[in-house]
Coordinates of C-alpha atoms in Angstrom, one line a residue:
X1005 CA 210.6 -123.6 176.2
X1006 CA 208.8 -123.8 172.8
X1007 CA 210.9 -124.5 169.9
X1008 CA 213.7 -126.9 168.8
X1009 CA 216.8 -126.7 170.9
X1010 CA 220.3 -128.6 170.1
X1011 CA 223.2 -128.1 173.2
X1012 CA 226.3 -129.4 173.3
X1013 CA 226.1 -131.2 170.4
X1014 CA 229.9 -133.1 169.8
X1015 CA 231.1 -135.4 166.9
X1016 CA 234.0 -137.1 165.9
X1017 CA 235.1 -139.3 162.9
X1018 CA 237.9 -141.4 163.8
X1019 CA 240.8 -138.6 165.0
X1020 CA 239.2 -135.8 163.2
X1021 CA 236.8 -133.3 165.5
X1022 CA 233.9 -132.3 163.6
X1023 CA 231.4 -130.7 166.2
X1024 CA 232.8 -129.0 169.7
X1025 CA 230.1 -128.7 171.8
X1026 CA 227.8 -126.8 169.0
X1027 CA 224.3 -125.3 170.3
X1028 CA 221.9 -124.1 168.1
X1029 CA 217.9 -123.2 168.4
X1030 CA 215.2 -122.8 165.9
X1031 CA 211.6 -121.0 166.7
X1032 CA 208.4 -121.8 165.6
X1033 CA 207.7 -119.2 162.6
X1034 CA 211.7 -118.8 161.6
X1035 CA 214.3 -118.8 159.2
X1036 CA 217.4 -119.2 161.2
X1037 CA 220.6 -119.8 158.8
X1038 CA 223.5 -122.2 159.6
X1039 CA 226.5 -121.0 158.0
X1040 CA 230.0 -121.7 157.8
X1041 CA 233.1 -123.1 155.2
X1042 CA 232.7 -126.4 154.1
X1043 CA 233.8 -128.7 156.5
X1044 CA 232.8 -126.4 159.5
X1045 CA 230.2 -129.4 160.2
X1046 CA 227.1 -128.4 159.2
X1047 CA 226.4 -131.3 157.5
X1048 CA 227.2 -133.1 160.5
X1049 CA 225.3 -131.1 163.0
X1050 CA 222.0 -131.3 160.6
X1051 CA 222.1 -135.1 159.6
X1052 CA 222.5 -135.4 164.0
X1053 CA 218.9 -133.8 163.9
X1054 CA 217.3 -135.8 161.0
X1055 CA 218.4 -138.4 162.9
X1056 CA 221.1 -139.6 160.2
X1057 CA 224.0 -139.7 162.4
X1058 CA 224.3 -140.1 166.2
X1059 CA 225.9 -137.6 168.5
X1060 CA 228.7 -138.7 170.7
X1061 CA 227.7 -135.9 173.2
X1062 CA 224.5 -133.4 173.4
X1063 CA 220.9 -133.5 173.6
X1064 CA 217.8 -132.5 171.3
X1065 CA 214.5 -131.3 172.6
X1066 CA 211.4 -130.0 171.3
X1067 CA 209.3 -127.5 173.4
X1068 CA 211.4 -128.7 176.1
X1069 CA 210.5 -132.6 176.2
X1070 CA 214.3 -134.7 175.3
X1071 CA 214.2 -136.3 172.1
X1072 CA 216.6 -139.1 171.2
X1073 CA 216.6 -140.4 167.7
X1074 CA 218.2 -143.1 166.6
X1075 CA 217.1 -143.3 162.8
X1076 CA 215.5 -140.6 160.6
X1077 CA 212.0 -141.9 160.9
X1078 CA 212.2 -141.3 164.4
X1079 CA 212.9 -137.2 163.5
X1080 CA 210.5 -137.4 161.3
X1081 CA 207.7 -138.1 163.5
X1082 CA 209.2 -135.6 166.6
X1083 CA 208.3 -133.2 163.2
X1084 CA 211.8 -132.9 161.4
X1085 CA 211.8 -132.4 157.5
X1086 CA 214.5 -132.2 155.7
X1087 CA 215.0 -130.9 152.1
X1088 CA 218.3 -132.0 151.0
X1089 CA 220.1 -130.8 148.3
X1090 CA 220.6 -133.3 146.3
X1091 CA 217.4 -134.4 145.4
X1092 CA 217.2 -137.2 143.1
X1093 CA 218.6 -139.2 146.3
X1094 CA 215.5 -138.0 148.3
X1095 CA 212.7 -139.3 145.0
X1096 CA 211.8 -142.1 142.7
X1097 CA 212.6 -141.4 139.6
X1098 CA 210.3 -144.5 137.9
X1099 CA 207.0 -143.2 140.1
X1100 CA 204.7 -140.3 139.7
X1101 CA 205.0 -137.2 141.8
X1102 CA 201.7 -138.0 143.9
X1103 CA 203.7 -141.6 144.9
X1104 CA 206.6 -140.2 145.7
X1105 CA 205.3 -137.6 147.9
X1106 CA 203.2 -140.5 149.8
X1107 CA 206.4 -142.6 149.7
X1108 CA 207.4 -142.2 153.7
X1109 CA 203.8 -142.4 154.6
X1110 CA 203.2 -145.8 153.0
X1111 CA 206.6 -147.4 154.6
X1112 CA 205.3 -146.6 157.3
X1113 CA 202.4 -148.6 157.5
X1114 CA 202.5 -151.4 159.7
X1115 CA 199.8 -152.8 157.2
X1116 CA 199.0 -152.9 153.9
X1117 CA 196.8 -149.6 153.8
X1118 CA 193.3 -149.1 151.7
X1119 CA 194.9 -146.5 149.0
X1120 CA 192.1 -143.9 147.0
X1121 CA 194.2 -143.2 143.9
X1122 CA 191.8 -140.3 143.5
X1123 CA 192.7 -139.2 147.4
X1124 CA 196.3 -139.1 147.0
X1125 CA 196.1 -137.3 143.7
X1126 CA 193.8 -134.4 144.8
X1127 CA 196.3 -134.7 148.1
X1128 CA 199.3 -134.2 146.0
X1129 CA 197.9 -131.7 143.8
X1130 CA 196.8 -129.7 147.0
X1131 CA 201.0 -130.0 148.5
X1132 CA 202.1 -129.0 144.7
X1133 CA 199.8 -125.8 145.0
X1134 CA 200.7 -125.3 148.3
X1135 CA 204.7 -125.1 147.1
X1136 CA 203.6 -122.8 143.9
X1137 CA 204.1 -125.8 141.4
X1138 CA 201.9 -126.3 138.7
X1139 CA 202.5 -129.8 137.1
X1140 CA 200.2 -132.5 137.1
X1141 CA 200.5 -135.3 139.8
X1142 CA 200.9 -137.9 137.3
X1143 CA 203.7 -136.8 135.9
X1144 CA 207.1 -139.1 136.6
X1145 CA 209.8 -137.6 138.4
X1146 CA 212.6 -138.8 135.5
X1147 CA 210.7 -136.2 133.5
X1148 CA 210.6 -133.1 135.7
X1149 CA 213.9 -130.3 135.7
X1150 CA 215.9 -130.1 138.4
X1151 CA 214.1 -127.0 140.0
X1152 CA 210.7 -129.1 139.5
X1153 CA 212.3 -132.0 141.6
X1154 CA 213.3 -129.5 144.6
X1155 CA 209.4 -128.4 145.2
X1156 CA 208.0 -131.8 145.0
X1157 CA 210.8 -133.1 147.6
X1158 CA 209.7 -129.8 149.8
X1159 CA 205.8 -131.0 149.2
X1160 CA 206.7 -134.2 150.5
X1161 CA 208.0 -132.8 153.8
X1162 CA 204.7 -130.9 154.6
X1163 CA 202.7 -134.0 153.5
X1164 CA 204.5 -135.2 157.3
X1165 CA 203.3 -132.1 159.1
X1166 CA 206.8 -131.2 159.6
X1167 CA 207.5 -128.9 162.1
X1168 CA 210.9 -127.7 161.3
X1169 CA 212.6 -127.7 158.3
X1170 CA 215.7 -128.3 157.1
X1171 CA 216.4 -126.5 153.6
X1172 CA 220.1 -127.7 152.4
X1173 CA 221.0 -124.9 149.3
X1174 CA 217.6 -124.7 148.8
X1175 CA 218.0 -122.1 145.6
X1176 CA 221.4 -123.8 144.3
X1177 CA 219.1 -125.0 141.1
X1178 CA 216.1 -122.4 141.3
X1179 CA 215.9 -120.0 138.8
X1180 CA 216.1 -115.5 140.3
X1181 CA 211.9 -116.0 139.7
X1182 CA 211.7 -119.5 141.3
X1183 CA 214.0 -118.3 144.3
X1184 CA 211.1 -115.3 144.7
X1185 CA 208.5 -118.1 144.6
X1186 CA 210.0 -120.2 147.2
X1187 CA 210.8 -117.4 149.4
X1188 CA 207.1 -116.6 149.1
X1189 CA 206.1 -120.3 150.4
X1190 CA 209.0 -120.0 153.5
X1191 CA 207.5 -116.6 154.5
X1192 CA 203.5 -118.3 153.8
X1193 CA 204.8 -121.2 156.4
X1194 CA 206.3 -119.3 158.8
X1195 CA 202.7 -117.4 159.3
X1196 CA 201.9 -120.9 159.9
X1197 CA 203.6 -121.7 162.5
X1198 CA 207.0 -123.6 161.0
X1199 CA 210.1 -123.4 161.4
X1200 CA 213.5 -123.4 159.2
X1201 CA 217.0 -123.8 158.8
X1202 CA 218.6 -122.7 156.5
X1203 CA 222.0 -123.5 154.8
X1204 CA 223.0 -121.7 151.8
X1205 CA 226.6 -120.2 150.4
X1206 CA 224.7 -117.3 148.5
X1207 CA 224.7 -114.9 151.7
X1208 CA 223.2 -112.4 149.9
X1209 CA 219.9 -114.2 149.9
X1210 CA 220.8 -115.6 153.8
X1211 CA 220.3 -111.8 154.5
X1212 CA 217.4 -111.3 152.6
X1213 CA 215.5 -114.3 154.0
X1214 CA 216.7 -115.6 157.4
X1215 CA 215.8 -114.2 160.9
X1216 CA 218.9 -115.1 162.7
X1217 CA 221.9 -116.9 162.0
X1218 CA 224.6 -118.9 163.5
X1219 CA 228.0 -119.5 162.1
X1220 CA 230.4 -122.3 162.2
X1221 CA 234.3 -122.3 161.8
X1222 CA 235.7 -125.9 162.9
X1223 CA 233.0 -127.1 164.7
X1224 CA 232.5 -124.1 166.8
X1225 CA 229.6 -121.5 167.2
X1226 CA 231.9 -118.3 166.2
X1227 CA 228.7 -116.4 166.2
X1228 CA 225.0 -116.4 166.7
X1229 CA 222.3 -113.7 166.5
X1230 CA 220.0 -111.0 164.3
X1231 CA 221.0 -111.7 161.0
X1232 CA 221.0 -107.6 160.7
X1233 CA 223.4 -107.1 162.7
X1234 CA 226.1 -108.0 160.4
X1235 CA 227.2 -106.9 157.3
X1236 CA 228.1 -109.0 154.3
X1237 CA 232.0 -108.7 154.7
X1238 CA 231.2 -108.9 158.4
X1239 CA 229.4 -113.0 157.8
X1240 CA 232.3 -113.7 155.8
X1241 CA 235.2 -112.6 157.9
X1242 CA 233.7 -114.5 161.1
X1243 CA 232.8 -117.9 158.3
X1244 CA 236.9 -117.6 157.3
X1245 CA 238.3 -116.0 160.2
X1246 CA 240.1 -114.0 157.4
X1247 CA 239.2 -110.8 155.2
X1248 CA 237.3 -112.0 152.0
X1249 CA 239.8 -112.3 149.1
X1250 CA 239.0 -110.4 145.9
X1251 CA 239.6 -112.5 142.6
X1252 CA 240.3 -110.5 139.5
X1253 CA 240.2 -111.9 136.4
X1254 CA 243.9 -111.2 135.2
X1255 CA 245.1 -110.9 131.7
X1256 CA 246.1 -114.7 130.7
X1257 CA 248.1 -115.8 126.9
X1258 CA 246.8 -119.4 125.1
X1259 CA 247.7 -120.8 122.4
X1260 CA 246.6 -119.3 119.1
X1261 CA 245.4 -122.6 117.5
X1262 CA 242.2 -124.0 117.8
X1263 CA 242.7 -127.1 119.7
X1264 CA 238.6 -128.2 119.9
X1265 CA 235.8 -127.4 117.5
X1266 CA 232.0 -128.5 117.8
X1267 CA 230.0 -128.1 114.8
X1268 CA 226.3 -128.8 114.4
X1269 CA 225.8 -129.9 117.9
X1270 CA 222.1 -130.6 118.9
X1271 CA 220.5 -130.7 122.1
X1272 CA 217.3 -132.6 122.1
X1273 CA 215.7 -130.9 125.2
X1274 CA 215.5 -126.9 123.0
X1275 CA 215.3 -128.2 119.4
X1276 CA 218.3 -126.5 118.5
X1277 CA 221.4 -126.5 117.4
X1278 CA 225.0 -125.3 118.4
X1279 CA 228.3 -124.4 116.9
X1280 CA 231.3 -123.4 119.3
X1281 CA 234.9 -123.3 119.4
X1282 CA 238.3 -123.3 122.0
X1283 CA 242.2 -122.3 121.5
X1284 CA 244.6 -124.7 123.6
X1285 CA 244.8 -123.6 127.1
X1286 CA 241.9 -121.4 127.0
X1287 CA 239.1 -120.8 129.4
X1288 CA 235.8 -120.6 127.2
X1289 CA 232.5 -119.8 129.4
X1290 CA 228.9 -120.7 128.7
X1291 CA 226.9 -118.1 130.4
X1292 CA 223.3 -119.0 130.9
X1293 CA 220.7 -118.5 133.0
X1294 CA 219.3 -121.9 135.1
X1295 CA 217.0 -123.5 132.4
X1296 CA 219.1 -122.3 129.2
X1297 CA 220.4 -125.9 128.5
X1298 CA 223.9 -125.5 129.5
X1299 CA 223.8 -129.1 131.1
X1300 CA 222.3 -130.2 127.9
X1301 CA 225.1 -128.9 126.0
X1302 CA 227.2 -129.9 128.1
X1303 CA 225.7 -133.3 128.0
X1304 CA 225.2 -133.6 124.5
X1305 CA 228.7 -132.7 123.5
X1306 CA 230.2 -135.6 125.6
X1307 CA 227.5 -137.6 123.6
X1308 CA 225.7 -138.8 126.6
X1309 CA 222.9 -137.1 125.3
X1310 CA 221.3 -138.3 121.9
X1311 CA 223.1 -135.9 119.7
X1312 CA 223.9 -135.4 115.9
X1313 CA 226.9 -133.4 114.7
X1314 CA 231.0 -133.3 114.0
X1315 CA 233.9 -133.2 116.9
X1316 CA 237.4 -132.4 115.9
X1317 CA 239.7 -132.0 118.9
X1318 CA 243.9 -131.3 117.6
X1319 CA 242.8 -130.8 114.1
X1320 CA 241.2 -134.7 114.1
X1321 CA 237.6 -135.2 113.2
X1322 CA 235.5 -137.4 115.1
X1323 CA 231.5 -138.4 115.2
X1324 CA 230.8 -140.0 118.8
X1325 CA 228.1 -142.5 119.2
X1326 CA 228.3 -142.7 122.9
X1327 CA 230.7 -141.0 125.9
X1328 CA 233.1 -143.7 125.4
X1329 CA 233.9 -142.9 122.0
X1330 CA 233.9 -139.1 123.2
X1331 CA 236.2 -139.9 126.4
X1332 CA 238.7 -142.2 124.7
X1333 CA 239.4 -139.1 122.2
X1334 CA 240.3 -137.0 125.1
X1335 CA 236.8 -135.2 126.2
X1336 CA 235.3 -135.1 130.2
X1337 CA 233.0 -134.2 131.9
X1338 CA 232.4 -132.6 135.7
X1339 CA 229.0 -133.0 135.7
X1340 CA 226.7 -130.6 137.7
X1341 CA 225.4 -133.1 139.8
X1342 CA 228.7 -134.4 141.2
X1343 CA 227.2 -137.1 144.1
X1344 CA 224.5 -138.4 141.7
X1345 CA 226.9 -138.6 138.2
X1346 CA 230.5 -138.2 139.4
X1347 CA 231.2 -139.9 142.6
X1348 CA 231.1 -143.9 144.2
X1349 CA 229.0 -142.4 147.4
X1350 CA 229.5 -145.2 149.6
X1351 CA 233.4 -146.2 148.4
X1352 CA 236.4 -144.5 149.2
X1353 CA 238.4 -141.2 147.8
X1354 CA 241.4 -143.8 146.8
X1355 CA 238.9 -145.8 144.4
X1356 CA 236.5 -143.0 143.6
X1357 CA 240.1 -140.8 142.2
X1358 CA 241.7 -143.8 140.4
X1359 CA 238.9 -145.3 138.9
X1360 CA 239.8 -143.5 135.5
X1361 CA 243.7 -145.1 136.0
X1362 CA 242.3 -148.9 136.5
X1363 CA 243.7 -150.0 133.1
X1364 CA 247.2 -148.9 134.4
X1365 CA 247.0 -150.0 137.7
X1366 CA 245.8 -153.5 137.3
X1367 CA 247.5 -157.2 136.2
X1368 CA 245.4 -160.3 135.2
X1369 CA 242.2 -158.0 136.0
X1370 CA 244.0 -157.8 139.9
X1371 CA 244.2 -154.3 140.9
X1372 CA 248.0 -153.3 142.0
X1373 CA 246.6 -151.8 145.7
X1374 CA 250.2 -150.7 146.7
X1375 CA 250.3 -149.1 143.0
X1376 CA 246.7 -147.5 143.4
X1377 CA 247.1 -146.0 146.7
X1378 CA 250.6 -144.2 145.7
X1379 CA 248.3 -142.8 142.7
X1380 CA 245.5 -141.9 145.3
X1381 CA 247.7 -140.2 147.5
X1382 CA 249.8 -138.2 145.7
X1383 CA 246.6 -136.7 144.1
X1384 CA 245.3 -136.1 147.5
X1385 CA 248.7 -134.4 148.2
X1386 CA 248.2 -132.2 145.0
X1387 CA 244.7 -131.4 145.4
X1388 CA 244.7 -131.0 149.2
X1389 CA 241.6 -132.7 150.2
X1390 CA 240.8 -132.8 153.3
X1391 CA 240.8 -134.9 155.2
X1392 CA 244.2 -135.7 153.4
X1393 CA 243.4 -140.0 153.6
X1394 CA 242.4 -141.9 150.7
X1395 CA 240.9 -144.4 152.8
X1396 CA 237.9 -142.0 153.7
X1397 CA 234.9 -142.6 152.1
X1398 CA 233.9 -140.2 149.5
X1399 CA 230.2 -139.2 151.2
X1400 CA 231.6 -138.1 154.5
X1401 CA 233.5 -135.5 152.4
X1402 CA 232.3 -131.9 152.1
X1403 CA 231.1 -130.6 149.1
X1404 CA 234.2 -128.7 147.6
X1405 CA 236.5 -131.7 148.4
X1406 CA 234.4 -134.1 147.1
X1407 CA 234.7 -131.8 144.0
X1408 CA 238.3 -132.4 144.3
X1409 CA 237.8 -136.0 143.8
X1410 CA 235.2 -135.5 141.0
X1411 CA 238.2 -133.0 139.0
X1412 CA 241.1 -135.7 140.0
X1413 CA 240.2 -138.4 138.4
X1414 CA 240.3 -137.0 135.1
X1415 CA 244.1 -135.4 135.5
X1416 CA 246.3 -138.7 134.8
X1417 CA 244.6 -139.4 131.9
X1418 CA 244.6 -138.4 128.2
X1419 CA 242.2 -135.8 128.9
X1420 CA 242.6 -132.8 126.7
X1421 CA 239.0 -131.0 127.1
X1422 CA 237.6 -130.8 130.1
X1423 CA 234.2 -130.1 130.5
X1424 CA 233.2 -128.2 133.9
X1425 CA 229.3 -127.8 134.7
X1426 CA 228.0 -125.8 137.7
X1427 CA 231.6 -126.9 139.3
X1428 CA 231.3 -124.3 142.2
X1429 CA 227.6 -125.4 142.9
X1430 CA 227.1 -125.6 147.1
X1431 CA 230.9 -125.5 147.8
X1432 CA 232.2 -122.4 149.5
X1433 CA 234.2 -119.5 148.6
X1434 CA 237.6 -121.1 149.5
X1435 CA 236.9 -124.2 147.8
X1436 CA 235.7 -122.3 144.6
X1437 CA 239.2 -120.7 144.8
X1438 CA 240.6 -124.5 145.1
X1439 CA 238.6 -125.0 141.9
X1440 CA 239.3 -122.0 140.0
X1441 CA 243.4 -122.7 140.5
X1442 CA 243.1 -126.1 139.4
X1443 CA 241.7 -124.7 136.1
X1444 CA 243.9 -122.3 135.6
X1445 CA 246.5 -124.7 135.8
X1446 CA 244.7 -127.2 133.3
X1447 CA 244.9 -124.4 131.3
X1448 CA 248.2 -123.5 131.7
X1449 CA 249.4 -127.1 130.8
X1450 CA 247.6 -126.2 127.2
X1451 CA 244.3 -128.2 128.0
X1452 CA 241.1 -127.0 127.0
X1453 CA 238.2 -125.8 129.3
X1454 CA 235.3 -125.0 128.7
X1455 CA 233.2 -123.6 131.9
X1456 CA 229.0 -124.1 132.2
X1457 CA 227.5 -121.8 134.5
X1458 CA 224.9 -119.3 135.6
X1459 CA 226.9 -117.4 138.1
X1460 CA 228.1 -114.4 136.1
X1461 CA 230.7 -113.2 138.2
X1462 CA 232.7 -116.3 138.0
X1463 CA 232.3 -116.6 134.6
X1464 CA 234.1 -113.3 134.5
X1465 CA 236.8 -114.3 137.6
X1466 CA 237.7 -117.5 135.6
X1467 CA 237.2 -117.3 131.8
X1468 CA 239.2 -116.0 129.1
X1469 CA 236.2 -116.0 126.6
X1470 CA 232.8 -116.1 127.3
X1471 CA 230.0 -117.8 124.9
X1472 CA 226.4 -116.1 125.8
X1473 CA 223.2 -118.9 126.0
X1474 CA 219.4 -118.0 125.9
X1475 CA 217.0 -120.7 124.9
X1476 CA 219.6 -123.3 123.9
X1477 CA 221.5 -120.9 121.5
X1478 CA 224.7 -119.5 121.5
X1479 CA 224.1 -115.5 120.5
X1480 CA 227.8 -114.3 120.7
X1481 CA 231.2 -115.2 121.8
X1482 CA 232.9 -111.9 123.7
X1483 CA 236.0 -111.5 125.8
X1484 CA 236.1 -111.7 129.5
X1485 CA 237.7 -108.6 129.9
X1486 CA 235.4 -106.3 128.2
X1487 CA 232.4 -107.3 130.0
X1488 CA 231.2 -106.3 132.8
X1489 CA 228.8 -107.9 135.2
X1490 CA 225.7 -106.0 134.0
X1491 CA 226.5 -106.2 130.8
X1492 CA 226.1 -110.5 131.4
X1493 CA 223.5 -110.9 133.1
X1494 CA 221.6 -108.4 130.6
X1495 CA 222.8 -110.8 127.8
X1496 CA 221.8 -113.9 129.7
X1497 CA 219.1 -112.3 130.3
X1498 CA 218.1 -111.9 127.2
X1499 CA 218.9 -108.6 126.4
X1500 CA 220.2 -107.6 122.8
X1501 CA 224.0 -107.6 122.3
X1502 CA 225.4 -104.6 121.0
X1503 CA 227.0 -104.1 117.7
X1504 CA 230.4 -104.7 119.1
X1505 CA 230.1 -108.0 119.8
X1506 CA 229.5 -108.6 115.7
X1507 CA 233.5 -108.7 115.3
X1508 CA 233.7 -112.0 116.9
X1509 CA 231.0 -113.7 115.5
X1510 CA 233.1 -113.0 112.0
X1511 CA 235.8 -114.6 113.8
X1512 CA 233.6 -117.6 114.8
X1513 CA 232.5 -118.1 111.1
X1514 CA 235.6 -117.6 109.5
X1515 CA 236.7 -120.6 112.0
X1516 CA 234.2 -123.0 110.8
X1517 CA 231.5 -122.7 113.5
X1518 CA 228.7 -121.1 112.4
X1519 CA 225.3 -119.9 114.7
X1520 CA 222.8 -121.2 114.1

């Protein structure tokens, strides 16, 4: 049988069943999605085939022939790629794009191979073209976006002649144009012969690009077939087992005095320069398309980026030369990035959620373990991660739980502004509704939140007050409630902001924050 064939595939961590005898196929010329909540085992069942993580039961073949791998060089010689999402693990930051893309190939080499710099430069050049990316391949990965660093990872798994590949929320970072692009190269390489999976929470473009799909609830197949067939409410009920909830964004009070004020703000990246202000316990969104330096805002104002300007947070005025000035006067940060900038990968929840409580929890520089894991636990309790053990390290977590972790270690402290980026990025739509009640409560407990992202229709689910970003500026700060979801993406978009929206710019200036 030609293609790439998993049966029976089983998994379990300790007491916990992740995969119950799971199959799943992919064709040659494909795009067969893998759905399902966080936690259905996904994860699981894809790092099985890149040869991450060994089954306890099941077999793999490959145009029928049994394939057994034990590490992930092994699948990626049988022809596995896999494109993972988050892709600074998969690079080297300190190299330039044509070394890391011949990376695998030269630790490979059972000797020292005879290199033409020249070769691998036109080579790389060639995989950049071939994945519609036009930088030079000199350039160092530490210097190339996010988006930028997505496409090079993909050109490094064709530089393998991979067969199948895996594509892990391939457009979580892509711009609307640069998700066109790439589903441009996918239909290109699928003339060609490869296949894909592919695992994505925007179902919207599952339907738009993927063949077939299969669905996951608790390790179980609940559904496999024409991805046509279903409807979008139809994917979601069999991912929940539930009807999808609606989430409206309900009329909330806050205080009326403004609790946090930025003023003069630059972020190095645009060349420009940004004024903004919260009330305690409200919900202020930063709308923005990907690319429109929300991260760098949200960077810059917890000084991590090199930044000029004033703070005052509870009518106190601050200058921070570094995030430990800017954290120790209650600001924080959830950073967009969560496994790369907000989590101990290979330690355990209990350390990775009491790491910000160390000062309390410790005596003669000896931590207090029976002291630290009450702290650990009852946050677990409170945040209901799952699995609900502090003892379970951090990386075998999904996405939205590890986002969990990432928000609770912040809530015992003297936080007062938090600081979400991109929190919903890759994490379900349960989870996001995790995430969007823990704010609300932040809120509710007269903290400040201020909420980075470039999915509209949260920004209008969640905040109270929404701040619209093109090119590094902020053009106007409207209500939630009296936008629509047209009306934001034309605004984020570019578009010019009616006259209405002039009222609360006097209100920003009359405040002390003034556009700039």
């Amino acid at each position: 049988m030609n293609g790439l064939s998993m049966r029976g595939m089983e998994k379990s961590f300790g007491a916990v069943r992740v995969l119950d005898g799971v199959d799943f196929d992919v064709r040659p010329g494909e795009v067969h999605a893998l759905l399902g909540m966080n936690g259905a085992g996904k994860s699981t069942l894809m790092n099985m085939l890149a040869g991450a993580i060994s089954p306890d039961a099941g077999t793999i073949a490959i145009d029928g022939a049994p394939c057994a791998f034990s590490s992930p060089f092994d699948a990626k010689r049988a022809g596995i790629g896999f494109v993972v999402q988050e892709v600074d693990t998969a690079l080297f930051p300190g190299l330039p794009v044509y070394e890391n893309i011949a990376a695998d190939e030269l630790a490979r080499a059972t000797q020292r191979p005879i290199r033409s710099l020249r070769q691998e430069k036109e080579r790389a050049a060639a995989l950049l073209r071939r994945v519609g990316l036009s930088i030079p391949p000199t350039k160092l990965v530490r210097d190339c976006s996010l988006h930028e660093k997505q496409l090079i990872v993909l050109a490094k798994v064709l530089s393998s002649d991979a067969r199948y590949i895996i594509l892990d929320e391939p457009t979580a970072a892509l711009s609307e144009a640069e998700t066109k692009r790439l589903f441009a190269i996918i239909h290109e390489l699928k003339q060609q012969g490869v296949g894909f999976i592919y695992i994505s929470h925007k179902l919207k473009e599952v339907q738009e690009i993927a063949d077939r799909l299969t669905i996951l609830r608790d390790g179980r197949v609940v559904y496999q077939g024409a991805t046509d067939s279903l409807s979008l409410e139809d994917i979601v009920l069999h991912m929940t087992g539930t009807k999808r909830r609606t989430s409206a964004n309900q009329a909330r009070t806050y205080g009326g005095d403004i609790a946090f004020v930025a003023r003069g703000i630059t972020i190095d990246k645009t060349g420009t320069t940004v004024d903004l202000y919260a009330h305690r316990g409200e919900i202020v969104g930063i709308a923005g398309l990907v690319g429109a330096g929300k991260t760098e805002l949200a960077e810059s104002l917890i000084a991590h980026r090199k930044t000029a300007g004033e703070w005052e947070i509870e009518g106190q005025r601050y200058v921070f030369p570094s995030p430990y000035e800017a954290i120790e006067a209650g600001l924080c940060l959830i950073p967009e990035e969560r496994r790369k900038q907000g989590l101990f990968l290979p330690e355990s929840v209990r350390a990775n959620i009491t790491v910000r409580l160390l000062s309390h929890l410790t005596r003669w520089q000896w931590i207090k373990q029976a002291q630290e894991a009450e702290a650990a636990n009852a946050l677990v309790r409170s945040l209901a991660i799952h699995p609900p053990s502090s003892a379970t390290a951090v990386r075998h977590l999904s996405g939205g739980n590890q986002q969990k972790v990432v928000i609770g270690k912040w809530l015992n402290t003297n936080a007062r502004v938090f600081l979400f980026d991109e929190p919903t990025k890759g994490i379900d739509v349960h989870a996001k509704q995790d995430v969007f009640a823990i704010i609300r409560s932040l809120a509710d407990e007269g903290k400040t939140v201020l909420y980075f992202s470039s999915e509209c229709q949260e920004l209008l689910d969640i905040c109270d007050t929404i701040y619209v970003m093109v090119d590094g500026r902020l053009l106007a700060r409207l209500p939630a409630a009296e936008l629509t979801y047209e009306q934001l993406v034309y605004y984020c978009s570019g578009g010019e902001i009616d006259e209405s929206a002039g009222r609360f710019r006097d209100a920003v200036e009359k405040n002390g924050a003034v556009y700039s």
